[in-house]
């Protein structure tokens, strides 16, 4: 059976990806000293590849019209990259959907992550990221380092960080001191218990 060129997709995000394949096999995990995390995975697609709207996602061999014996046999590499430190990360504040930029340290983290990807020989056909500038800027830095600024970029709010409601903008340690560590942990990590609602009078509404 003829081997096909793998297609690699780049995510810059803080939450899970907007599409979840049926089977994901972790290939390797790299943790930088500056806490930026780069997760490289091999993805076995068991659903129809036609679900993806962009032909570039299929890789150059398929996009140019070469027929595959079975699209379900294709292997893809999915790379997840957390954005660099933001200004509100630096201030230890709940960020949520507030659109703060990268800090100076965050820019350096993104640059370091980009260099690691380049050294690893990664290349990509399409990129996905949120609508928040800290994630978008991280992606831009990576694509510039890899000389891939021409590839399609898909922005979606579904890749935004979790919305922290009334906690947004508050200092994390002060919030723990006021409400207790256990309660704050429930607000931050639980799946079905949301944080306190954000009032319309809030500057972040």
mmCIF file of C-alpha atoms in Angstrom:
data_model
loop_
_atom_site.group_PDB
_atom_site.id
_atom_site.type_symbol
_atom_site.label_atom_id
_atom_site.label_comp_id
_atom_site.label_asym_id
_atom_site.label_seq_id
_atom_site.Cartn_x
_atom_site.Cartn_y
_atom_site.Cartn_z
ATOM 1 C CA UNK A 1 0.000 0.000 0.000
ATOM 2 C CA UNK A 2 1.354 3.348 -0.989
ATOM 3 C CA UNK A 3 2.302 5.577 1.957
ATOM 4 C CA UNK A 4 0.781 9.012 2.129
ATOM 5 C CA UNK A 5 2.424 12.170 3.390
ATOM 6 C CA UNK A 6 1.116 12.959 6.889
ATOM 7 C CA UNK A 7 -0.686 16.239 7.433
ATOM 8 C CA UNK A 8 0.090 18.201 10.576
ATOM 9 C CA UNK A 9 -2.358 20.658 12.090
ATOM 10 C CA UNK A 10 -1.332 23.422 14.495
ATOM 11 C CA UNK A 11 -3.471 24.484 17.416
ATOM 12 C CA UNK A 12 -2.693 27.406 19.650
ATOM 13 C CA UNK A 13 -5.115 27.178 22.508
ATOM 14 C CA UNK A 14 -5.780 26.806 26.176
ATOM 15 C CA UNK A 15 -8.798 24.510 26.080
ATOM 16 C CA UNK A 16 -9.453 21.349 24.076
ATOM 17 C CA UNK A 17 -9.593 21.382 20.285
ATOM 18 C CA UNK A 18 -12.813 22.159 18.403
ATOM 19 C CA UNK A 19 -12.916 18.695 16.804
ATOM 20 C CA UNK A 20 -12.172 15.491 18.650
ATOM 21 C CA UNK A 21 -11.173 12.425 16.601
ATOM 22 C CA UNK A 22 -12.431 9.066 17.824
ATOM 23 C CA UNK A 23 -8.941 7.817 18.583
ATOM 24 C CA UNK A 24 -5.936 9.851 19.696
ATOM 25 C CA UNK A 25 -2.579 8.224 20.377
ATOM 26 C CA UNK A 26 -0.081 10.344 22.308
ATOM 27 C CA UNK A 27 3.252 10.301 20.527
ATOM 28 C CA UNK A 28 5.422 12.559 22.650
ATOM 29 C CA UNK A 29 5.215 15.407 25.126
ATOM 30 C CA UNK A 30 7.656 18.259 25.526
ATOM 31 C CA UNK A 31 7.671 20.533 28.557
ATOM 32 C CA UNK A 32 9.740 23.692 28.398
ATOM 33 C CA UNK A 33 11.444 25.208 31.423
ATOM 34 C CA UNK A 34 9.211 28.268 31.024
ATOM 35 C CA UNK A 35 6.114 26.061 31.414
ATOM 36 C CA UNK A 36 4.955 26.351 27.797
ATOM 37 C CA UNK A 37 3.637 22.937 26.835
ATOM 38 C CA UNK A 38 3.899 21.395 23.399
ATOM 39 C CA UNK A 39 1.891 18.241 22.925
ATOM 40 C CA UNK A 40 2.447 16.242 19.726
ATOM 41 C CA UNK A 41 -0.034 13.504 18.973
ATOM 42 C CA UNK A 42 -0.711 11.091 16.146
ATOM 43 C CA UNK A 43 -4.378 11.126 15.267
ATOM 44 C CA UNK A 44 -6.174 8.184 13.668
ATOM 45 C CA UNK A 45 -9.246 9.539 11.883
ATOM 46 C CA UNK A 46 -12.054 6.995 11.968
ATOM 47 C CA UNK A 47 -14.733 9.360 10.607
ATOM 48 C CA UNK A 48 -15.102 10.707 7.088
ATOM 49 C CA UNK A 49 -12.327 13.107 6.123
ATOM 50 C CA UNK A 50 -14.863 15.001 4.035
ATOM 51 C CA UNK A 51 -16.148 16.552 7.264
ATOM 52 C CA UNK A 52 -13.301 19.058 7.030
ATOM 53 C CA UNK A 53 -14.090 21.944 4.698
ATOM 54 C CA UNK A 54 -10.558 22.884 3.694
ATOM 55 C CA UNK A 55 -8.889 20.584 1.139
ATOM 56 C CA UNK A 56 -5.497 21.675 2.483
ATOM 57 C CA UNK A 57 -6.258 19.684 5.636
ATOM 58 C CA UNK A 58 -5.984 16.529 3.542
ATOM 59 C CA UNK A 59 -2.311 17.180 2.855
ATOM 60 C CA UNK A 60 -0.613 18.156 -0.358
ATOM 61 C CA UNK A 61 -0.819 14.695 -1.924
ATOM 62 C CA UNK A 62 -4.594 14.488 -1.602
ATOM 63 C CA UNK A 63 -5.182 18.182 -2.281
ATOM 64 C CA UNK A 64 -3.458 17.809 -5.656
ATOM 65 C CA UNK A 65 -5.851 15.088 -6.711
ATOM 66 C CA UNK A 66 -3.935 11.884 -5.950
ATOM 67 C CA UNK A 67 -6.450 9.258 -4.937
ATOM 68 C CA UNK A 68 -6.118 7.384 -1.668
ATOM 69 C CA UNK A 69 -7.103 3.752 -1.344
ATOM 70 C CA UNK A 70 -8.820 4.632 1.916
ATOM 71 C CA UNK A 71 -9.056 7.995 3.661
ATOM 72 C CA UNK A 72 -9.674 6.130 6.894
ATOM 73 C CA UNK A 73 -6.135 4.734 6.747
ATOM 74 C CA UNK A 74 -4.607 8.230 6.833
ATOM 75 C CA UNK A 75 -2.532 9.290 9.830
ATOM 76 C CA UNK A 76 -2.308 12.905 10.936
ATOM 77 C CA UNK A 77 -0.226 14.754 13.490
ATOM 78 C CA UNK A 78 -2.028 17.172 15.799
ATOM 79 C CA UNK A 79 0.133 19.619 17.770
ATOM 80 C CA UNK A 80 -1.348 21.518 20.726
ATOM 81 C CA UNK A 81 0.474 24.627 21.951
ATOM 82 C CA UNK A 82 -0.499 26.694 24.962
ATOM 83 C CA UNK A 83 -0.159 30.437 24.460
ATOM 84 C CA UNK A 84 2.667 32.325 26.152
ATOM 85 C CA UNK A 85 2.197 34.147 29.445
ATOM 86 C CA UNK A 86 -0.312 37.004 29.200
ATOM 87 C CA UNK A 87 -0.213 40.270 31.134
ATOM 88 C CA UNK A 88 -3.018 39.010 33.394
ATOM 89 C CA UNK A 89 -1.182 35.711 33.943
ATOM 90 C CA UNK A 90 1.720 37.843 35.103
ATOM 91 C CA UNK A 91 -0.585 39.708 37.508
ATOM 92 C CA UNK A 92 -2.116 36.404 38.731
ATOM 93 C CA UNK A 93 -5.631 37.411 37.662
ATOM 94 C CA UNK A 94 -8.499 35.292 36.348
ATOM 95 C CA UNK A 95 -8.373 35.990 32.624
ATOM 96 C CA UNK A 96 -11.204 34.107 30.957
ATOM 97 C CA UNK A 97 -12.387 35.915 27.844
ATOM 98 C CA UNK A 98 -10.657 39.200 28.641
ATOM 99 C CA UNK A 99 -8.491 39.918 25.624
ATOM 100 C CA UNK A 100 -5.175 40.809 27.241
ATOM 101 C CA UNK A 101 -1.924 40.653 25.240
ATOM 102 C CA UNK A 102 1.163 38.544 25.798
ATOM 103 C CA UNK A 103 3.633 39.789 28.382
ATOM 104 C CA UNK A 104 7.283 40.259 27.474
ATOM 105 C CA UNK A 105 7.944 36.847 29.003
ATOM 106 C CA UNK A 106 5.045 35.387 27.011
ATOM 107 C CA UNK A 107 6.516 36.571 23.720
ATOM 108 C CA UNK A 108 9.836 34.931 24.652
ATOM 109 C CA UNK A 109 8.005 31.694 25.549
ATOM 110 C CA UNK A 110 6.246 31.670 22.179
ATOM 111 C CA UNK A 111 9.549 32.239 20.403
ATOM 112 C CA UNK A 112 11.161 29.376 22.332
ATOM 113 C CA UNK A 113 8.267 27.069 21.513
ATOM 114 C CA UNK A 114 8.553 28.018 17.840
ATOM 115 C CA UNK A 115 12.269 27.163 17.832
ATOM 116 C CA UNK A 116 11.574 23.740 19.361
ATOM 117 C CA UNK A 117 8.989 22.989 16.699
ATOM 118 C CA UNK A 118 11.420 24.082 14.009
ATOM 119 C CA UNK A 119 14.200 21.936 15.470
ATOM 120 C CA UNK A 120 11.761 19.016 15.542
ATOM 121 C CA UNK A 121 11.158 19.389 11.811
ATOM 122 C CA UNK A 122 7.454 20.131 12.137
ATOM 123 C CA UNK A 123 5.477 21.604 9.262
ATOM 124 C CA UNK A 124 1.754 22.293 9.014
ATOM 125 C CA UNK A 125 -1.021 22.617 6.444
ATOM 126 C CA UNK A 126 -3.610 24.478 8.502
ATOM 127 C CA UNK A 127 -3.773 26.243 11.892
ATOM 128 C CA UNK A 128 -6.590 26.614 14.415
ATOM 129 C CA UNK A 129 -6.705 29.132 17.244
ATOM 130 C CA UNK A 130 -9.112 31.138 19.386
ATOM 131 C CA UNK A 131 -10.329 34.713 18.924
ATOM 132 C CA UNK A 132 -8.118 35.967 21.784
ATOM 133 C CA UNK A 133 -4.986 37.909 20.890
ATOM 134 C CA UNK A 134 -2.681 36.058 23.281
ATOM 135 C CA UNK A 135 -3.319 32.811 21.411
ATOM 136 C CA UNK A 136 -3.328 34.465 17.981
ATOM 137 C CA UNK A 137 -0.011 36.238 18.608
ATOM 138 C CA UNK A 138 1.558 32.993 19.845
ATOM 139 C CA UNK A 139 0.457 31.293 16.630
ATOM 140 C CA UNK A 140 1.805 34.145 14.473
ATOM 141 C CA UNK A 141 5.206 33.897 16.146
ATOM 142 C CA UNK A 142 5.313 30.147 15.532
ATOM 143 C CA UNK A 143 4.243 30.412 11.890
ATOM 144 C CA UNK A 144 6.773 33.161 11.216
ATOM 145 C CA UNK A 145 9.594 31.056 12.676
ATOM 146 C CA UNK A 146 8.514 28.072 10.573
ATOM 147 C CA UNK A 147 8.067 30.202 7.421
ATOM 148 C CA UNK A 148 4.435 29.102 7.263
ATOM 149 C CA UNK A 149 2.610 32.435 7.435
ATOM 150 C CA UNK A 150 0.791 31.563 4.202
ATOM 151 C CA UNK A 151 -1.178 28.589 5.564
ATOM 152 C CA UNK A 152 -4.902 28.964 6.370
ATOM 153 C CA UNK A 153 -5.801 30.025 9.926
ATOM 154 C CA UNK A 154 -9.183 29.148 11.419
ATOM 155 C CA UNK A 155 -10.273 31.324 14.364
ATOM 156 C CA UNK A 156 -13.118 30.165 16.585
ATOM 157 C CA UNK A 157 -14.433 31.308 19.965
ATOM 158 C CA UNK A 158 -14.837 27.623 20.832
ATOM 159 C CA UNK A 159 -11.080 27.526 21.474
ATOM 160 C CA UNK A 160 -11.237 30.473 23.873
ATOM 161 C CA UNK A 161 -10.270 30.003 27.489
ATOM 162 C CA UNK A 162 -13.064 29.100 29.896
ATOM 163 C CA UNK A 163 -15.193 32.113 30.795
ATOM 164 C CA UNK A 164 -14.728 32.842 34.502
ATOM 165 C CA UNK A 165 -17.865 34.940 34.950
ATOM 166 C CA UNK A 166 -17.708 37.220 37.989
ATOM 167 C CA UNK A 167 -14.221 35.914 38.814
ATOM 168 C CA UNK A 168 -12.805 37.497 35.677
ATOM 169 C CA UNK A 169 -10.259 40.162 36.540
ATOM 170 C CA UNK A 170 -9.977 39.168 40.207
ATOM 171 C CA UNK A 171 -6.658 38.285 41.806
ATOM 172 C CA UNK A 172 -6.491 34.511 42.219
ATOM 173 C CA UNK A 173 -4.856 34.497 45.635
ATOM 174 C CA UNK A 174 -7.238 37.125 47.015
ATOM 175 C CA UNK A 175 -10.165 35.069 45.729
ATOM 176 C CA UNK A 176 -8.821 31.946 47.467
ATOM 177 C CA UNK A 177 -8.367 33.909 50.708
ATOM 178 C CA UNK A 178 -11.977 35.114 50.500
ATOM 179 C CA UNK A 179 -13.832 31.977 49.357
ATOM 180 C CA UNK A 180 -11.446 29.158 50.254
ATOM 181 C CA UNK A 181 -9.249 26.961 48.086
ATOM 182 C CA UNK A 182 -11.804 24.166 47.657
ATOM 183 C CA UNK A 183 -14.556 26.475 46.424
ATOM 184 C CA UNK A 184 -12.281 28.248 43.964
ATOM 185 C CA UNK A 185 -11.057 24.881 42.677
ATOM 186 C CA UNK A 186 -14.670 23.844 42.014
ATOM 187 C CA UNK A 187 -15.291 27.069 40.071
ATOM 188 C CA UNK A 188 -12.111 26.634 38.048
ATOM 189 C CA UNK A 189 -12.108 22.923 37.247
ATOM 190 C CA UNK A 190 -15.628 21.499 37.480
ATOM 191 C CA UNK A 191 -17.445 20.576 34.296
ATOM 192 C CA UNK A 192 -21.031 21.261 35.393
ATOM 193 C CA UNK A 193 -20.639 23.921 38.112
ATOM 194 C CA UNK A 194 -19.999 27.350 36.573
ATOM 195 C CA UNK A 195 -18.364 30.299 38.338
ATOM 196 C CA UNK A 196 -20.606 33.090 39.706
ATOM 197 C CA UNK A 197 -22.443 34.904 36.917
ATOM 198 C CA UNK A 198 -21.034 38.144 35.577
ATOM 199 C CA UNK A 199 -23.361 41.080 36.231
ATOM 200 C CA UNK A 200 -24.308 43.447 33.413
ATOM 201 C CA UNK A 201 -22.869 46.338 35.380
ATOM 202 C CA UNK A 202 -19.383 44.809 35.234
ATOM 203 C CA UNK A 203 -16.793 46.465 33.015
ATOM 204 C CA UNK A 204 -16.032 43.020 31.582
ATOM 205 C CA UNK A 205 -19.640 42.186 30.624
#
